[in-house]
Short mmCIF file of C-alpha atoms in Angstrom, two decimals:
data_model
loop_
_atom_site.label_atom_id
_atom_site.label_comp_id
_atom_site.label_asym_id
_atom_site.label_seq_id
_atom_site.Cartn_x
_atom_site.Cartn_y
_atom_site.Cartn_z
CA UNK A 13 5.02 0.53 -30.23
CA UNK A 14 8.28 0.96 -27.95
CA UNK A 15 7.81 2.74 -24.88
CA UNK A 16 9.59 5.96 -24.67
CA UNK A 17 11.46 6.93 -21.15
CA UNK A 18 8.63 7.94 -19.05
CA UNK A 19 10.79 8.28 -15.22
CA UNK A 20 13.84 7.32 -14.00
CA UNK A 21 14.27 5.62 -10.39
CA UNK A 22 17.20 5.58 -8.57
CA UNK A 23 18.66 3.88 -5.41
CA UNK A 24 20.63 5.67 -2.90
CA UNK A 25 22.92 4.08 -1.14
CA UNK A 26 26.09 2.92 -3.48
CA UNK A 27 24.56 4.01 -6.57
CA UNK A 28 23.96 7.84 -6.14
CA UNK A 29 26.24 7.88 -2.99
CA UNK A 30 29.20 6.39 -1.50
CA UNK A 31 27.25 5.60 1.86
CA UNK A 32 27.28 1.64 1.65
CA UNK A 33 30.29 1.48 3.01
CA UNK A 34 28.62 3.02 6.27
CA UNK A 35 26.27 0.08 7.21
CA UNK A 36 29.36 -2.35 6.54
CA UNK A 37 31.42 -0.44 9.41
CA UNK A 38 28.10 -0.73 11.29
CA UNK A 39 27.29 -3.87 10.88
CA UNK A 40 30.90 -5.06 11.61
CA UNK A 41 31.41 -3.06 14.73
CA UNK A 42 27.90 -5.21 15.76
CA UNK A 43 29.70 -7.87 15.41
CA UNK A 44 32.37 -7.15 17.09
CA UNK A 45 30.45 -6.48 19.98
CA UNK A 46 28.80 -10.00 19.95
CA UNK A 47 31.79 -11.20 20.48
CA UNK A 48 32.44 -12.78 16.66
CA UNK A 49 33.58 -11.44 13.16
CA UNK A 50 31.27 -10.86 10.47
CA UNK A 51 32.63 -12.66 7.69
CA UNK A 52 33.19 -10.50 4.09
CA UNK A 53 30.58 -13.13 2.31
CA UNK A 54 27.99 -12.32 4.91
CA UNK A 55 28.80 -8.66 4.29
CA UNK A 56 28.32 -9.21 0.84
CA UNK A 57 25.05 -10.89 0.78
CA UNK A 58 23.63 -7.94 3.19
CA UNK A 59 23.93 -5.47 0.69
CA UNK A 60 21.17 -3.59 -0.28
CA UNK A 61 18.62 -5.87 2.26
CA UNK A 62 16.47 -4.70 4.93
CA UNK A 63 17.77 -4.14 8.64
CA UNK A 64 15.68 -7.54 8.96
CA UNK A 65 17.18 -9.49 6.62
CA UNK A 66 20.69 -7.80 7.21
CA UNK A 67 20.54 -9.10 10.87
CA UNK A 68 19.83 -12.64 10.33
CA UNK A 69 22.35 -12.92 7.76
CA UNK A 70 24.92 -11.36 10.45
CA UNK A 71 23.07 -13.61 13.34
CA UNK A 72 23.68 -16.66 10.93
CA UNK A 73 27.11 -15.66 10.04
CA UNK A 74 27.75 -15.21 13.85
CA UNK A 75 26.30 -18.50 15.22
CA UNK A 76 23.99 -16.38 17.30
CA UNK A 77 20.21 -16.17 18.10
CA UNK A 78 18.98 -12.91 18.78
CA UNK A 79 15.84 -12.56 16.82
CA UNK A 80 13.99 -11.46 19.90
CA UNK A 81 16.66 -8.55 20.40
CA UNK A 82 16.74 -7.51 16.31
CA UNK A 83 15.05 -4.63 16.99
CA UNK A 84 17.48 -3.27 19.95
CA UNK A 85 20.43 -4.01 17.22
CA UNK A 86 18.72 -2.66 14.29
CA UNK A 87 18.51 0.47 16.54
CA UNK A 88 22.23 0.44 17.66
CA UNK A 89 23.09 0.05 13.47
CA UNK A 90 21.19 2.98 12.54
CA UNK A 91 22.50 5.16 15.39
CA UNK A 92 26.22 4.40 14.13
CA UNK A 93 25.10 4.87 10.48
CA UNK A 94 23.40 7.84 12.04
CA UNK A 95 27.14 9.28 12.80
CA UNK A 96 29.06 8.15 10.35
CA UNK A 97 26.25 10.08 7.84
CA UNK A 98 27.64 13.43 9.93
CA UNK A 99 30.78 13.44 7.64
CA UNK A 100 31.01 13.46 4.01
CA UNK A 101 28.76 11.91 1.67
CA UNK A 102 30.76 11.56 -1.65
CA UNK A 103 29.09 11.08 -4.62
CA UNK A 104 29.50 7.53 -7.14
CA UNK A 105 31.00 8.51 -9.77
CA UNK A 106 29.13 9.62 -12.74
CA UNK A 107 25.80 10.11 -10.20
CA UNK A 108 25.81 13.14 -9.96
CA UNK A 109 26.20 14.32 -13.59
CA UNK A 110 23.20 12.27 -14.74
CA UNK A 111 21.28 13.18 -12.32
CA UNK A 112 21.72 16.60 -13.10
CA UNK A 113 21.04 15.61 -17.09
CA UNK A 114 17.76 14.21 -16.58
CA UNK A 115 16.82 16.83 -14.26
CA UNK A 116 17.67 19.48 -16.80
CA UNK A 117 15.00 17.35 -19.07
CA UNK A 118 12.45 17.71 -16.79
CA UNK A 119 12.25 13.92 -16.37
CA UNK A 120 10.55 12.70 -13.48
CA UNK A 121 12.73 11.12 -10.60
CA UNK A 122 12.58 9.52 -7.39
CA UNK A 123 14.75 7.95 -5.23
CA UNK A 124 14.07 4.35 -3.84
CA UNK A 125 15.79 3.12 -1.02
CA UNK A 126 15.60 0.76 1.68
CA UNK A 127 17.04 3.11 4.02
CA UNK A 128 14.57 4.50 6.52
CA UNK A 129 13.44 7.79 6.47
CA UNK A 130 15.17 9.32 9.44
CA UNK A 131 18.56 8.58 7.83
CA UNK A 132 17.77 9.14 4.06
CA UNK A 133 16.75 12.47 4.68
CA UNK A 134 20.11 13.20 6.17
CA UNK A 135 21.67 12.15 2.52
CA UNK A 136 18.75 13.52 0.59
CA UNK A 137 20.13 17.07 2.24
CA UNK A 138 23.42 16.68 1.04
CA UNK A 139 22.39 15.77 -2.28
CA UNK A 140 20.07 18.49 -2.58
CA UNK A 141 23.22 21.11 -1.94
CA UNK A 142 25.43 20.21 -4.54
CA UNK A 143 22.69 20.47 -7.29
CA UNK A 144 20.52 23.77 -8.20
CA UNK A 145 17.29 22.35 -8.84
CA UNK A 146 15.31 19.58 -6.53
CA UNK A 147 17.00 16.27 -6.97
CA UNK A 148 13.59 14.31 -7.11
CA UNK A 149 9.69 14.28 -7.70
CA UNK A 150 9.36 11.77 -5.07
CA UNK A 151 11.43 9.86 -2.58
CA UNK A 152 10.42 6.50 -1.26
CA UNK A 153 11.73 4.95 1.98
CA UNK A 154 12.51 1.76 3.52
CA UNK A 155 10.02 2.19 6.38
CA UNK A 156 7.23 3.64 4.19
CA UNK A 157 6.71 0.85 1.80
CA UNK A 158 4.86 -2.89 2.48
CA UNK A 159 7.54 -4.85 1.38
CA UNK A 160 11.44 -4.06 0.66
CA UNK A 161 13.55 -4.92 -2.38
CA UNK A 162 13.88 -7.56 -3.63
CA UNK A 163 9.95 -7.33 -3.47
CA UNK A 164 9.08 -4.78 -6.56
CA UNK A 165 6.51 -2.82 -3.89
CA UNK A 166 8.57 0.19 -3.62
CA UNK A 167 9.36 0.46 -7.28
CA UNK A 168 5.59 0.25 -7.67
CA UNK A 169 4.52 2.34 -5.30
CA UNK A 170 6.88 4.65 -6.96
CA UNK A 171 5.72 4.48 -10.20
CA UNK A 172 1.99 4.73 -8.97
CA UNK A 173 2.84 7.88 -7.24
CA UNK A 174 4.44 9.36 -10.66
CA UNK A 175 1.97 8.27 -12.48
CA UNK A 176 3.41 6.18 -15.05
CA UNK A 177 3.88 3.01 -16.30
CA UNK A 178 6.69 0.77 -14.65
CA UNK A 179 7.73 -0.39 -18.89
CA UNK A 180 8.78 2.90 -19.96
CA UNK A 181 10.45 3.50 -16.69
CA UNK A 182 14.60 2.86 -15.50
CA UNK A 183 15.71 1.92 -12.21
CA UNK A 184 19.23 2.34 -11.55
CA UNK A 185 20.83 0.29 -9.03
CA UNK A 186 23.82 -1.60 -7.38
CA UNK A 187 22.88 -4.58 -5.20
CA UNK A 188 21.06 -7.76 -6.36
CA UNK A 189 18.29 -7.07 -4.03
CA UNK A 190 17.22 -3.98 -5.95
CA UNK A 191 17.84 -4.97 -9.22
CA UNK A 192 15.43 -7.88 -8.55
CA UNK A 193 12.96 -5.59 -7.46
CA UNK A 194 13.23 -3.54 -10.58
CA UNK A 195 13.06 -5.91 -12.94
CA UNK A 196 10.07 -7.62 -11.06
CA UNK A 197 8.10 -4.55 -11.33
CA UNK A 198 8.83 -4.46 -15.21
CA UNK A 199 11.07 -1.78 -15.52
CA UNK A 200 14.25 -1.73 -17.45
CA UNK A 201 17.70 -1.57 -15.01
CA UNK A 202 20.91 -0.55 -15.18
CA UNK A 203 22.97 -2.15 -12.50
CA UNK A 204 25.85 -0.78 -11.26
CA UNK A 205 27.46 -2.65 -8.80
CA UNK A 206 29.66 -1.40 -6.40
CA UNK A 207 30.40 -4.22 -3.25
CA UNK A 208 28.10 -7.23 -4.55
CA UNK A 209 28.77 -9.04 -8.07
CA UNK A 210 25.55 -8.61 -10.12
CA UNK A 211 24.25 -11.04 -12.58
CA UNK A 212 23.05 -10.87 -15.92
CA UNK A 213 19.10 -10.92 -16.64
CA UNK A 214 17.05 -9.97 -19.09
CA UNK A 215 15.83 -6.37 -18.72
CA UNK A 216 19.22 -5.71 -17.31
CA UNK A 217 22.20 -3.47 -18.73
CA UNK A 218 25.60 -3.67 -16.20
CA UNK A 219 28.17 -0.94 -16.31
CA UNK A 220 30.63 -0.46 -14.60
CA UNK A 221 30.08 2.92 -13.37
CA UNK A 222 27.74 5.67 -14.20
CA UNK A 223 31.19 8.12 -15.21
CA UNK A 224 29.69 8.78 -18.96
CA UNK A 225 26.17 7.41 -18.60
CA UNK A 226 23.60 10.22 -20.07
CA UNK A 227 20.79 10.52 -20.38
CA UNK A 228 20.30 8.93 -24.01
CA UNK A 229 21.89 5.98 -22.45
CA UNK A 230 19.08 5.87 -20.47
CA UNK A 231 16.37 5.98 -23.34
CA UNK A 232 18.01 3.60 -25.06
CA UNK A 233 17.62 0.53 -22.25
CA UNK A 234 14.05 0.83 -22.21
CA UNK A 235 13.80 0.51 -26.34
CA UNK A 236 16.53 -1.97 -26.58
CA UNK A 237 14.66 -4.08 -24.14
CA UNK A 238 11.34 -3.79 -25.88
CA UNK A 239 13.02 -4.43 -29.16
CA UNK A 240 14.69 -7.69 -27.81
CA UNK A 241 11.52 -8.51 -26.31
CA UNK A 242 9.16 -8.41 -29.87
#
């Protein structure tokens, strides 16, 4: 027997939002500071990774070693992120609209990001205005799980929290890290990719945008992946 759509999980930043481009002025003004350039494939790769990770790809990228400073920079980051967050938050097109639709349906939700708490909240707040009912059942940060994407633990610890069964759930997302995640904690994905190429996998449904993505859209990934997988 299929599974039927049982919760739908969605990333935040460059899937729901147009926010990505945020860390990138972040991360490029830390550059600048070090005295170097941070290349656009290095910019590329960072999307959707943890501050960590994020770093030592810029570090790398730089020729630099301060791994016993990360923390200091990973602070400076946020704080510009922090600012930049103070102006508008646009939404991705089409993000809004189904998030509305499977609201409406009384679907559960959450949101799963990497982003730590302190600055999701400050998008969470702008997404809740523009919509009329709560935006999510539960929202999952990047400094509230044991392991970030591409690890599936905040998908999981998601799904636990709902209380249902990764299979009949759909992540939505637009960076390779988090569509890694998704699939590894056996949901269905839609990938939407917005600075970073994604490639195919199985599990995985690529659009181009989420403009005209509804909610049967969404039902149908998880029983066209079952269906391929009999």
């Amino acid at each position: 027997m299929p599974n039927s759509l049982a919760a739908v999980l969605f990333d935040m930043d460059g899937t729901l939002v147009e926010t990505e481009q945020h860390w990138g002025a972040a991360l490029f003004g830390l550059a600048r500071r070090l005295g170097g350039e941070l290349s656009p494939a290095a910019r590329e790769a960072t999307v959707g990774t943890s501050m960590r990770t994020a770093l030592g790809i810029l570090y790398a990228d730089l020729g630099v070693d301060r791994e016993h400073v990360w923390e200091a920079d990973a602070a400076d980051v946020e704080a510009t992120v922090a600012g930049l967050l103070a102006g508008d938050v646009p939404w991705r097109p089409g993000a809004r609209e189904l998030l509305t639709e499977v609201r409406a349906a009384a679907l559960p939700t959450a949101l799963v990001t990497t982003t730590p708490r302190a600055l999701a909240d400050l998008v969470i707040a702008r997404i809740s205005a523009d919509l009329d009912v709560p935006p999510f059942d539960l929202t999952v940060c990047g400094d509230e799980v044991p392991a970030r994407k591409p690890d599936p633990a905040p998908y999981l610890q998601a799904t636990a929290a709902l209380g249902v069964d990764p299979a009949a759930c759909v992540v939505v997302e637009d960076s390779a890290a988090g569509v890694a995640a998704g699939l590894a904690a056996g949901a269905a994905v839609l990938g939407v990719p917005s600075l970073q190429p994604l490639a195919p996998a199985d599990g995985l449904v690529l659009r181009d945008t989420l403009a005209g993505v509804g909610l049967a859209d969404l039902e149908r990934l998880v029983l066209d992946r079952d269906a391929a997988r009999r």
